[in-house]
mmCIF file of C-alpha atoms and ligand atoms in Angstrom:
data_model
loop_
_atom_site.group_PDB
_atom_site.id
_atom_site.type_symbol
_atom_site.label_atom_id
_atom_site.label_comp_id
_atom_site.label_asym_id
_atom_site.label_seq_id
_atom_site.Cartn_x
_atom_site.Cartn_y
_atom_site.Cartn_z
ATOM 1 C CA GLU A 1 -13.557 -3.376 -30.672
ATOM 2 C CA LYS A 2 -16.044 -4.906 -27.945
ATOM 3 C CA GLY A 3 -13.091 -7.044 -26.934
ATOM 4 C CA GLY A 4 -15.228 -10.368 -27.358
ATOM 5 C CA TYR A 5 -18.245 -8.962 -25.459
ATOM 6 C CA ASP A 6 -21.645 -8.458 -26.990
ATOM 7 C CA HIS A 7 -21.895 -4.874 -25.946
ATOM 8 C CA PHE A 8 -19.624 -2.130 -24.750
ATOM 9 C CA MET A 9 -21.528 -1.922 -21.368
ATOM 10 C CA MET A 10 -20.458 -5.551 -20.505
ATOM 11 C CA LYS A 11 -16.940 -4.848 -21.778
ATOM 12 C CA GLU A 12 -16.734 -1.779 -19.489
ATOM 13 C CA ILE A 13 -18.283 -3.665 -16.527
ATOM 14 C CA TYR A 14 -15.505 -6.179 -16.961
ATOM 15 C CA GLU A 15 -12.869 -3.469 -17.210
ATOM 16 C CA GLN A 16 -13.594 -2.212 -13.590
ATOM 17 C CA PRO A 17 -10.745 -3.937 -11.841
ATOM 18 C CA LYS A 18 -8.313 -2.524 -14.281
ATOM 19 C CA ALA A 19 -9.926 0.997 -14.063
ATOM 20 C CA ILE A 20 -9.687 0.828 -10.287
ATOM 21 C CA ARG A 21 -6.111 -0.279 -10.414
ATOM 22 C CA ASP A 22 -5.117 2.668 -12.949
ATOM 23 C CA THR A 23 -7.203 5.208 -10.976
ATOM 24 C CA LEU A 24 -5.182 4.243 -7.770
ATOM 25 C CA GLY A 25 -2.010 4.082 -9.845
ATOM 26 C CA SER A 26 0.982 6.150 -8.665
ATOM 27 C CA ARG A 27 -1.304 8.084 -6.218
ATOM 28 C CA ILE A 28 -0.679 5.579 -3.408
ATOM 29 C CA LYS A 29 2.816 4.571 -1.964
ATOM 30 C CA GLU A 30 2.966 1.894 0.905
ATOM 31 C CA GLU A 31 2.243 4.314 3.611
ATOM 32 C CA THR A 32 0.900 7.439 2.092
ATOM 33 C CA VAL A 33 -1.601 9.026 -0.421
ATOM 34 C CA ASP A 34 0.289 11.459 -2.631
ATOM 35 C CA LEU A 35 -1.929 14.013 -4.551
ATOM 36 C CA THR A 36 0.628 16.751 -4.308
ATOM 37 C CA ASN A 37 1.103 16.972 -8.115
ATOM 38 C CA GLU A 38 -2.630 17.248 -8.652
ATOM 39 C CA ILE A 39 -4.006 19.352 -5.983
ATOM 40 C CA GLY A 40 -2.489 22.688 -5.424
ATOM 41 C CA LEU A 41 -3.962 22.867 -1.815
ATOM 42 C CA ASN A 42 -1.120 22.854 0.744
ATOM 43 C CA LYS A 43 -1.521 21.442 4.158
ATOM 44 C CA GLU A 44 -2.584 24.908 5.612
ATOM 45 C CA GLU A 45 -5.260 25.367 2.852
ATOM 46 C CA ILE A 46 -6.574 21.966 3.424
ATOM 47 C CA ASN A 47 -6.997 22.798 7.081
ATOM 48 C CA GLU A 48 -8.918 25.894 6.052
ATOM 49 C CA ILE A 49 -11.441 24.018 3.910
ATOM 50 C CA GLU A 50 -14.812 24.954 5.681
ATOM 51 C CA ARG A 51 -17.229 22.979 3.312
ATOM 52 C CA ILE A 52 -17.342 20.976 0.445
ATOM 53 C CA HIS A 53 -19.864 20.641 -2.261
ATOM 54 C CA PHE A 54 -20.160 17.962 -4.827
ATOM 55 C CA VAL A 55 -21.848 19.061 -7.983
ATOM 56 C CA ALA A 56 -22.626 16.631 -10.835
ATOM 57 C CA CYS A 57 -25.247 14.983 -12.954
ATOM 58 C CA GLY A 58 -26.695 11.591 -13.144
ATOM 59 C CA THR A 59 -24.264 8.747 -12.261
ATOM 60 C CA ALA A 60 -21.550 11.180 -11.391
ATOM 61 C CA TYR A 61 -24.018 12.806 -8.927
ATOM 62 C CA HIS A 62 -24.470 9.499 -7.303
ATOM 63 C CA ALA A 63 -20.851 9.154 -6.890
ATOM 64 C CA GLY A 64 -20.930 12.582 -5.163
ATOM 65 C CA LEU A 65 -23.553 11.083 -2.876
ATOM 66 C CA VAL A 66 -21.147 8.429 -1.687
ATOM 67 C CA GLY A 67 -18.584 11.227 -1.504
ATOM 68 C CA LYS A 68 -20.615 12.974 1.221
ATOM 69 C CA TYR A 69 -20.266 10.017 3.479
ATOM 70 C CA VAL A 70 -16.721 9.363 2.593
ATOM 71 C CA ILE A 71 -15.269 12.893 3.077
ATOM 72 C CA GLU A 72 -17.411 13.559 6.207
ATOM 73 C CA ASP A 73 -16.121 10.270 7.632
ATOM 74 C CA LEU A 74 -12.433 10.476 6.730
ATOM 75 C CA ALA A 75 -11.728 14.374 6.609
ATOM 76 C CA ARG A 76 -14.475 15.588 8.945
ATOM 77 C CA ILE A 77 -15.392 18.441 6.533
ATOM 78 C CA PRO A 78 -19.334 19.145 6.193
ATOM 79 C CA VAL A 79 -20.168 18.072 2.685
ATOM 80 C CA GLU A 80 -23.226 18.722 0.426
ATOM 81 C CA CYS A 81 -24.115 17.160 -2.647
ATOM 82 C CA ASP A 82 -26.165 18.650 -5.498
ATOM 83 C CA VAL A 83 -27.403 18.094 -8.888
ATOM 84 C CA ALA A 84 -25.551 20.624 -11.184
ATOM 85 C CA SER A 85 -28.873 21.915 -12.648
ATOM 86 C CA GLU A 86 -30.298 22.609 -9.198
ATOM 87 C CA TYR A 87 -27.002 24.033 -7.580
ATOM 88 C CA ARG A 88 -26.958 27.180 -9.641
ATOM 89 C CA TYR A 89 -30.481 28.134 -8.936
ATOM 90 C CA ARG A 90 -30.506 27.727 -5.267
ATOM 91 C CA ASN A 91 -28.188 30.462 -3.997
ATOM 92 C CA PRO A 92 -25.726 27.994 -2.234
ATOM 93 C CA ILE A 93 -23.457 29.521 0.380
ATOM 94 C CA ILE A 94 -20.050 29.697 -1.446
ATOM 95 C CA THR A 95 -16.994 31.499 0.040
ATOM 96 C CA ALA A 96 -13.408 31.338 -0.537
ATOM 97 C CA LYS A 97 -13.147 28.389 2.031
ATOM 98 C CA THR A 98 -15.428 26.370 -0.017
ATOM 99 C CA LEU A 99 -14.074 23.587 -2.090
ATOM 100 C CA VAL A 100 -16.461 22.679 -5.012
ATOM 101 C CA ILE A 101 -15.879 19.265 -6.483
ATOM 102 C CA VAL A 102 -17.463 18.737 -9.884
ATOM 103 C CA VAL A 103 -17.515 15.122 -11.001
ATOM 104 C CA SER A 104 -17.945 14.492 -14.728
ATOM 105 C CA GLN A 105 -16.854 11.421 -16.777
ATOM 106 C CA SER A 106 -16.961 13.424 -20.080
ATOM 107 C CA GLY A 107 -15.939 16.815 -18.667
ATOM 108 C CA GLU A 108 -18.473 18.248 -21.153
ATOM 109 C CA THR A 109 -21.756 18.176 -19.234
ATOM 110 C CA ALA A 110 -23.306 21.648 -19.893
ATOM 111 C CA ASP A 111 -25.059 21.886 -16.348
ATOM 112 C CA THR A 112 -21.869 20.724 -14.597
ATOM 113 C CA LEU A 113 -19.785 23.045 -16.423
ATOM 114 C CA ALA A 114 -22.187 26.037 -15.820
ATOM 115 C CA ALA A 115 -22.178 25.155 -12.170
ATOM 116 C CA LEU A 116 -18.371 25.071 -12.097
ATOM 117 C CA ARG A 117 -18.204 28.620 -13.726
ATOM 118 C CA GLU A 118 -20.622 29.927 -11.144
ATOM 119 C CA ALA A 119 -18.814 28.463 -8.254
ATOM 120 C CA LYS A 120 -15.488 30.003 -9.552
ATOM 121 C CA ARG A 121 -17.300 33.330 -10.077
ATOM 122 C CA GLN A 122 -18.318 33.302 -6.420
ATOM 123 C CA GLY A 123 -14.856 32.701 -5.288
ATOM 124 C CA ALA A 124 -14.768 28.990 -4.532
ATOM 125 C CA ARG A 125 -11.823 26.829 -5.458
ATOM 126 C CA VAL A 126 -12.950 24.070 -7.912
ATOM 127 C CA LEU A 127 -11.468 20.609 -8.060
ATOM 128 C CA ALA A 128 -12.590 18.440 -11.038
ATOM 129 C CA ILE A 129 -12.929 14.683 -11.019
ATOM 130 C CA THR A 130 -13.117 13.732 -14.717
ATOM 131 C CA ASN A 131 -12.249 10.932 -17.113
ATOM 132 C CA VAL A 132 -11.165 13.187 -19.981
ATOM 133 C CA VAL A 133 -7.805 14.720 -19.991
ATOM 134 C CA GLY A 134 -8.359 18.325 -21.608
ATOM 135 C CA SER A 135 -12.021 18.409 -21.329
ATOM 136 C CA SER A 136 -13.733 21.654 -20.559
ATOM 137 C CA VAL A 137 -14.178 20.805 -16.932
ATOM 138 C CA ALA A 138 -10.578 19.790 -16.663
ATOM 139 C CA ARG A 139 -9.386 22.952 -18.269
ATOM 140 C CA GLU A 140 -11.383 25.293 -16.251
ATOM 141 C CA ALA A 141 -11.115 23.760 -12.815
ATOM 142 C CA ASP A 142 -8.376 24.860 -10.490
ATOM 143 C CA ASP A 143 -7.285 21.372 -9.669
ATOM 144 C CA VAL A 144 -7.873 18.161 -11.604
ATOM 145 C CA MET A 145 -7.989 14.520 -10.612
ATOM 146 C CA ILE A 146 -8.353 12.293 -13.770
ATOM 147 C CA THR A 147 -10.073 8.927 -13.352
ATOM 148 C CA TRP A 148 -8.134 6.575 -15.492
ATOM 149 C CA ALA A 149 -11.008 4.383 -16.471
ATOM 150 C CA GLY A 150 -10.125 4.597 -20.209
ATOM 151 C CA PRO A 151 -12.831 5.606 -22.940
ATOM 152 C CA GLU A 152 -16.445 4.779 -21.891
ATOM 153 C CA ILE A 153 -18.595 4.247 -24.936
ATOM 154 C CA ALA A 154 -21.899 2.824 -23.620
ATOM 155 C CA VAL A 155 -24.370 5.415 -22.619
ATOM 156 C CA ALA A 156 -24.978 3.647 -19.255
ATOM 157 C CA SER A 157 -21.993 4.709 -17.003
ATOM 158 C CA THR A 158 -20.236 1.912 -15.208
ATOM 159 C CA LYS A 159 -16.415 1.969 -14.842
ATOM 160 C CA ALA A 160 -16.557 5.787 -14.803
ATOM 161 C CA TYR A 161 -18.618 5.606 -11.528
ATOM 162 C CA THR A 162 -16.206 2.952 -9.676
ATOM 163 C CA SER A 163 -13.105 5.008 -10.726
ATOM 164 C CA GLN A 164 -14.941 8.327 -9.557
ATOM 165 C CA LEU A 165 -15.500 6.422 -6.191
ATOM 166 C CA ILE A 166 -11.815 5.603 -6.106
ATOM 167 C CA ALA A 167 -10.642 9.232 -6.679
ATOM 168 C CA ILE A 168 -13.175 10.285 -3.929
ATOM 169 C CA TYR A 169 -11.511 7.741 -1.425
ATOM 170 C CA LEU A 170 -8.076 8.974 -2.416
ATOM 171 C CA LEU A 171 -9.049 12.571 -1.672
ATOM 172 C CA GLY A 172 -10.709 11.624 1.598
ATOM 173 C CA ALA A 173 -7.810 9.712 2.794
ATOM 174 C CA TYR A 174 -5.402 12.496 1.601
ATOM 175 C CA PHE A 175 -7.282 15.080 3.409
ATOM 176 C CA ALA A 176 -7.432 13.035 6.695
ATOM 177 C CA GLN A 177 -3.645 12.524 6.319
ATOM 178 C CA GLU A 178 -2.764 16.199 5.730
ATOM 179 C CA LYS A 179 -5.252 17.097 8.615
ATOM 180 C CA GLU A 180 -3.627 14.436 10.870
ATOM 181 C CA LEU A 181 -6.901 12.929 11.633
ATOM 182 C CA LYS A 182 -5.751 9.564 10.871
ATOM 183 C CA THR A 183 -2.544 7.853 12.239
ATOM 184 C CA ALA A 184 -0.111 6.573 9.875
ATOM 185 C CA ALA A 185 -1.264 2.953 10.618
ATOM 186 C CA GLU A 186 -4.904 3.825 9.843
ATOM 187 C CA ILE A 187 -3.829 5.404 6.378
ATOM 188 C CA THR A 188 -1.842 2.277 5.803
ATOM 189 C CA THR A 189 -4.939 0.163 6.378
ATOM 190 C CA ILE A 190 -7.113 2.264 3.978
ATOM 191 C CA ILE A 191 -4.399 1.945 1.412
ATOM 192 C CA SER A 192 -4.192 -1.796 1.608
ATOM 193 C CA GLU A 193 -7.992 -2.014 1.409
ATOM 194 C CA LEU A 194 -8.010 0.122 -1.645
ATOM 195 C CA LYS A 195 -5.526 -2.142 -3.200
ATOM 196 C CA GLN A 196 -7.582 -5.152 -2.613
ATOM 197 C CA LEU A 197 -10.626 -3.895 -4.311
ATOM 198 C CA PRO A 198 -9.920 -5.007 -7.895
ATOM 199 C CA GLU A 199 -9.818 -8.620 -6.827
ATOM 200 C CA LYS A 200 -13.038 -8.244 -4.736
ATOM 201 C CA VAL A 201 -14.708 -6.869 -7.945
ATOM 202 C CA GLU A 202 -13.588 -9.797 -9.859
ATOM 203 C CA GLU A 203 -15.056 -12.097 -7.098
ATOM 204 C CA VAL A 204 -18.437 -10.244 -7.210
ATOM 205 C CA LEU A 205 -18.494 -10.508 -10.994
ATOM 206 C CA GLN A 206 -18.595 -14.341 -10.608
ATOM 207 C CA GLN A 207 -22.196 -13.928 -9.435
ATOM 208 C CA GLU A 208 -23.357 -13.017 -12.923
ATOM 209 C CA GLU A 209 -25.580 -15.980 -13.215
ATOM 210 C CA THR A 210 -27.626 -15.222 -10.065
ATOM 211 C CA VAL A 211 -28.019 -11.651 -11.139
ATOM 212 C CA LYS A 212 -29.172 -12.795 -14.647
ATOM 213 C CA ALA A 213 -31.821 -15.114 -13.196
ATOM 214 C CA PHE A 214 -33.304 -12.444 -11.043
ATOM 215 C CA ALA A 215 -33.112 -9.915 -13.979
ATOM 216 C CA THR A 216 -35.123 -12.283 -16.161
ATOM 217 C CA SER A 217 -37.720 -12.630 -13.370
ATOM 218 C CA ILE A 218 -38.210 -8.808 -13.090
ATOM 219 C CA ALA A 219 -38.513 -8.203 -16.778
ATOM 220 C CA LYS A 220 -42.167 -8.593 -16.762
ATOM 221 C CA HIS A 221 -42.626 -6.123 -14.148
ATOM 222 C CA ASN A 222 -43.208 -2.255 -14.526
ATOM 223 C CA ASN A 223 -42.240 -1.190 -10.931
ATOM 224 C CA LEU A 224 -39.723 -2.065 -8.470
ATOM 225 C CA PHE A 225 -37.924 -0.766 -5.313
ATOM 226 C CA PHE A 226 -34.329 -0.681 -4.237
ATOM 227 C CA LEU A 227 -34.178 -0.380 -0.451
ATOM 228 C CA GLY A 228 -31.009 0.373 1.595
ATOM 229 C CA ARG A 229 -29.814 2.627 4.257
ATOM 230 C CA GLY A 230 -26.852 5.020 4.325
ATOM 231 C CA LEU A 231 -24.276 4.298 1.589
ATOM 232 C CA ASP A 232 -26.560 1.415 0.481
ATOM 233 C CA ASN A 233 -29.188 3.888 -0.303
ATOM 234 C CA ALA A 234 -26.573 5.950 -2.374
ATOM 235 C CA VAL A 235 -25.741 2.871 -4.317
ATOM 236 C CA GLY A 236 -29.465 2.007 -4.746
ATOM 237 C CA LEU A 237 -30.017 5.254 -6.326
ATOM 238 C CA GLU A 238 -27.462 4.445 -8.904
ATOM 239 C CA GLY A 239 -28.751 0.833 -9.508
ATOM 240 C CA SER A 240 -32.322 2.330 -9.918
ATOM 241 C CA LEU A 241 -31.042 5.048 -12.437
ATOM 242 C CA LYS A 242 -29.124 2.224 -14.423
ATOM 243 C CA LEU A 243 -32.220 -0.075 -14.565
ATOM 244 C CA LYS A 244 -34.578 2.676 -15.786
ATOM 245 C CA GLU A 245 -32.196 3.897 -18.321
ATOM 246 C CA LEU A 246 -31.734 0.431 -19.840
ATOM 247 C CA SER A 247 -34.651 -1.582 -19.202
ATOM 248 C CA TYR A 248 -37.300 1.156 -19.028
ATOM 249 C CA ILE A 249 -38.700 -0.478 -15.813
ATOM 250 C CA HIS A 250 -39.718 2.162 -13.527
ATOM 251 C CA SER A 251 -37.929 1.849 -10.161
ATOM 252 C CA GLU A 252 -37.389 3.920 -7.067
ATOM 253 C CA ALA A 253 -34.560 3.831 -4.421
ATOM 254 C CA TYR A 254 -35.746 4.311 -1.087
ATOM 255 C CA ALA A 255 -33.934 5.026 2.320
ATOM 256 C CA ALA A 256 -35.423 1.905 3.845
ATOM 257 C CA GLY A 257 -36.365 3.668 7.088
ATOM 258 C CA GLU A 258 -38.754 5.899 5.127
ATOM 259 C CA LEU A 259 -40.786 3.210 3.676
ATOM 260 C CA LYS A 260 -43.388 3.222 6.430
ATOM 261 C CA HIS A 261 -44.057 6.854 5.910
ATOM 262 C CA GLY A 262 -45.695 6.309 2.611
ATOM 263 C CA THR A 263 -44.068 4.181 0.060
ATOM 264 C CA LEU A 264 -45.024 0.901 1.949
ATOM 265 C CA ALA A 265 -48.560 1.454 0.509
ATOM 266 C CA LEU A 266 -47.188 0.489 -2.878
ATOM 267 C CA ILE A 267 -45.923 -2.854 -1.781
ATOM 268 C CA GLU A 268 -48.119 -5.572 -3.139
ATOM 269 C CA GLU A 269 -47.923 -9.292 -3.962
ATOM 270 C CA GLY A 270 -45.182 -10.035 -6.329
ATOM 271 C CA ILE A 271 -43.396 -6.763 -6.630
ATOM 272 C CA PRO A 272 -39.715 -7.040 -6.864
ATOM 273 C CA VAL A 273 -37.590 -5.365 -4.274
ATOM 274 C CA ILE A 274 -33.746 -5.285 -4.184
ATOM 275 C CA ALA A 275 -32.671 -4.986 -0.640
ATOM 276 C CA LEU A 276 -29.219 -3.748 0.029
ATOM 277 C CA ALA A 277 -27.755 -4.475 3.401
ATOM 278 C CA THR A 278 -23.892 -4.248 3.621
ATOM 279 C CA GLN A 279 -23.671 -1.791 6.454
ATOM 280 C CA PRO A 280 -23.066 -3.539 9.738
ATOM 281 C CA ALA A 281 -24.329 -0.782 11.914
ATOM 282 C CA ILE A 282 -27.907 -0.701 10.211
ATOM 283 C CA TYR A 283 -27.960 -4.375 9.348
ATOM 284 C CA ASP A 284 -30.694 -5.423 11.902
ATOM 285 C CA LYS A 285 -32.765 -2.514 10.917
ATOM 286 C CA MET A 286 -32.439 -3.530 7.245
ATOM 287 C CA VAL A 287 -33.673 -7.062 8.082
ATOM 288 C CA SER A 288 -36.664 -5.753 9.741
ATOM 289 C CA ASN A 289 -37.565 -3.445 6.776
ATOM 290 C CA VAL A 290 -37.134 -6.618 4.471
ATOM 291 C CA GLU A 291 -39.485 -8.409 6.719
ATOM 292 C CA GLU A 292 -42.036 -5.723 6.445
ATOM 293 C CA VAL A 293 -42.050 -5.880 2.559
ATOM 294 C CA LYS A 294 -41.980 -9.731 2.500
ATOM 295 C CA ALA A 295 -45.046 -9.832 4.736
ATOM 296 C CA ARG A 296 -46.734 -7.952 1.942
ATOM 297 C CA GLY A 297 -45.652 -10.265 -0.732
ATOM 298 C CA ALA A 298 -42.720 -8.729 -2.238
ATOM 299 C CA HIS A 299 -40.239 -10.809 -4.254
ATOM 300 C CA VAL A 300 -36.987 -9.837 -2.745
ATOM 301 C CA LEU A 301 -33.310 -10.149 -3.863
ATOM 302 C CA GLY A 302 -30.969 -9.429 -1.006
ATOM 303 C CA LEU A 303 -27.462 -8.122 -1.353
ATOM 304 C CA THR A 304 -25.284 -8.571 1.902
ATOM 305 C CA THR A 305 -21.819 -9.179 3.082
ATOM 306 C CA VAL A 306 -20.468 -12.655 3.345
ATOM 307 C CA GLY A 307 -20.916 -13.976 6.855
ATOM 308 C CA ASN A 308 -24.289 -12.136 7.282
ATOM 309 C CA ASN A 309 -26.660 -15.113 7.190
ATOM 310 C CA GLU A 310 -29.629 -13.465 8.754
ATOM 311 C CA LEU A 311 -30.886 -11.953 5.470
ATOM 312 C CA GLU A 312 -31.254 -15.314 3.698
ATOM 313 C CA LYS A 313 -33.883 -16.509 6.061
ATOM 314 C CA THR A 314 -36.134 -13.737 4.832
ATOM 315 C CA VAL A 315 -35.253 -12.958 1.304
ATOM 316 C CA ASP A 316 -35.974 -14.994 -2.050
ATOM 317 C CA GLU A 317 -32.447 -14.945 -3.444
ATOM 318 C CA VAL A 318 -29.319 -13.672 -1.944
ATOM 319 C CA ILE A 319 -26.065 -12.442 -3.489
ATOM 320 C CA TYR A 320 -23.013 -12.281 -1.073
ATOM 321 C CA ILE A 321 -20.752 -9.756 -1.465
ATOM 322 C CA PRO A 322 -17.098 -10.012 -0.465
ATOM 323 C CA ALA A 323 -16.327 -8.298 2.677
ATOM 324 C CA VAL A 324 -14.624 -4.722 2.627
ATOM 325 C CA SER A 325 -14.584 -2.020 5.156
ATOM 326 C CA ASP A 326 -17.974 -0.260 5.280
ATOM 327 C CA LEU A 327 -17.041 3.023 3.569
ATOM 328 C CA LEU A 328 -15.586 1.135 0.454
ATOM 329 C CA SER A 329 -18.571 -1.330 -0.054
ATOM 330 C CA PRO A 330 -20.307 0.818 -2.751
ATOM 331 C CA VAL A 331 -17.547 -0.194 -5.243
ATOM 332 C CA ILE A 332 -18.601 -3.800 -4.642
ATOM 333 C CA THR A 333 -22.362 -3.460 -4.274
ATOM 334 C CA VAL A 334 -22.904 -1.516 -7.482
ATOM 335 C CA ILE A 335 -21.465 -4.326 -9.622
ATOM 336 C CA PRO A 336 -24.554 -6.791 -9.355
ATOM 337 C CA LEU A 337 -26.790 -3.712 -9.894
ATOM 338 C CA GLN A 338 -25.034 -2.764 -13.153
ATOM 339 C CA LEU A 339 -25.411 -6.488 -14.310
ATOM 340 C CA LEU A 340 -29.084 -6.591 -13.249
ATOM 341 C CA ALA A 341 -29.895 -3.576 -15.505
ATOM 342 C CA TYR A 342 -27.721 -5.118 -18.415
ATOM 343 C CA TYR A 343 -29.687 -8.410 -18.120
ATOM 344 C CA ALA A 344 -33.151 -6.901 -17.517
ATOM 345 C CA CYS A 345 -32.649 -4.691 -20.769
ATOM 346 C CA LEU A 346 -31.661 -7.878 -22.757
ATOM 347 C CA ALA A 347 -34.556 -9.805 -21.301
ATOM 348 C CA ARG A 348 -36.879 -7.071 -22.428
ATOM 349 C CA GLY A 349 -35.187 -6.930 -25.925
ATOM 350 C CA TYR A 350 -33.846 -3.442 -25.889
ATOM 351 C CA ASP A 351 -30.448 -1.798 -27.103
ATOM 352 C CA VAL A 352 -27.966 -1.980 -24.112
ATOM 353 C CA ASP A 353 -25.351 0.419 -25.443
ATOM 354 C CA LYS A 354 -27.868 2.967 -26.982
ATOM 355 C CA PRO A 355 -30.867 3.496 -24.701
ATOM 356 C CA ARG A 356 -33.805 5.392 -26.203
ATOM 357 C CA ASN A 357 -33.893 9.356 -25.861
ATOM 358 C CA LEU A 358 -30.394 9.419 -24.078
ATOM 359 C CA ALA A 359 -27.049 10.808 -25.262
ATOM 360 C CA LYS A 360 -23.589 9.767 -23.844
ATOM 361 C CA SER A 361 -22.893 13.526 -23.204
ATOM 362 C CA VAL A 362 -25.568 16.057 -22.453
ATOM 363 C CA THR A 363 -24.136 19.355 -23.747
ATOM 364 C CA VAL A 364 -27.231 21.240 -23.598
ATOM 365 C CA GLU A 365 -28.755 22.576 -20.265
HETATM 366 O O1 M6R B 401 -20.286 12.861 -18.520
HETATM 367 P P1 M6R B 401 -21.020 13.111 -17.058
HETATM 368 O O2 M6R B 401 -20.350 12.229 -16.020
HETATM 369 O O3 M6R B 401 -20.972 14.580 -16.706
HETATM 370 O O4 M6R B 401 -22.365 12.656 -17.274
HETATM 371 C C1 M6R B 401 -23.306 12.735 -16.295
HETATM 372 C C2 M6R B 401 -24.733 12.011 -16.686
HETATM 373 O O5 M6R B 401 -25.161 12.408 -17.882
HETATM 374 C C3 M6R B 401 -24.399 10.541 -16.809
HETATM 375 O O6 M6R B 401 -23.705 10.043 -15.582
HETATM 376 C C4 M6R B 401 -25.641 9.778 -17.132
HETATM 377 O O7 M6R B 401 -26.495 9.825 -16.035
HETATM 378 C C5 M6R B 401 -25.243 8.312 -17.547
HETATM 379 N N1 M6R B 401 -26.018 7.903 -18.669
HETATM 380 C C6 M6R B 401 -25.793 7.217 -16.464
HETATM 381 O O8 M6R B 401 -25.638 5.917 -16.833
#
């Protein structure tokens, strides 16, 4: 049942190229993104969307954080992203021109479902991105995009996250296309980049041994940091959650620019830092943040894109990620972080598929 792997999590990590392909599926043609069968909104209604709220929990919330960058960039609609258990209690501004996107692997998370109901009650249109056909979230939302990741058994979510990202890219590209914000040529480029993702994921999976070695080296630590800016910070948050839930090592993901506003005080000799630097616009800034932590004795694993040779001069280890367009990088960057959590868990002797205190589906509020 584990397909030759020791744990469901590893099987699911390796299923990601297929999950991405299946989620793209028939939604892309050569030159257009076609979501007309799934999304009832017509061109005019898409043009009228005034704001989008992503609402989700845990890993699905982290997909929403990436979604904020993606949708704002592609579709030029203001996006907010909330944890479902917070959303309902903060009196969010919801109108008939608000699109609420709930993201949930299981489609049964109590807080997400309650937020969905509240958003509908206040007149929003609700779109669900979920992995389970016929789940509560799928049944109650106005529109549904299924992520075709297949059953996810391990408590730690992996392939659900990457396929949620794919659904979000498709949605962003579809809105951009319907709003005529991108030329046909630009849409074709996005489509061809999306199609290349499965092989890029396969490439980065080949770095397993480097990640494993670093994971072993962090196993004796009780604290570490993930640093990154922009989309890299969003991915860092997911890497940090994965590491916490599996290895029970405390970690924090920080927007690297915020470091000197307090957190830098915690950087001391030997503390592991995972520095994510995939975004060209802020690459130099990240390099100087890494220098700041190195100067205080941090042990740094850097993740950057092939061709960025500056980082390796500063960090202790480096993992090169195949080049993809900036917006798509989270799909690739998260893979080594999933492997890191997996191997740190094994190195500490814990149960990968069943972390303590956690359930696969959280059906209580
Ligand atoms: O089924 P859902 O996507 O709604 O679940 C949300 C979270 O409970 C889930 O992502 C959780 O954070 C995972 N264990 C993280 O690996």
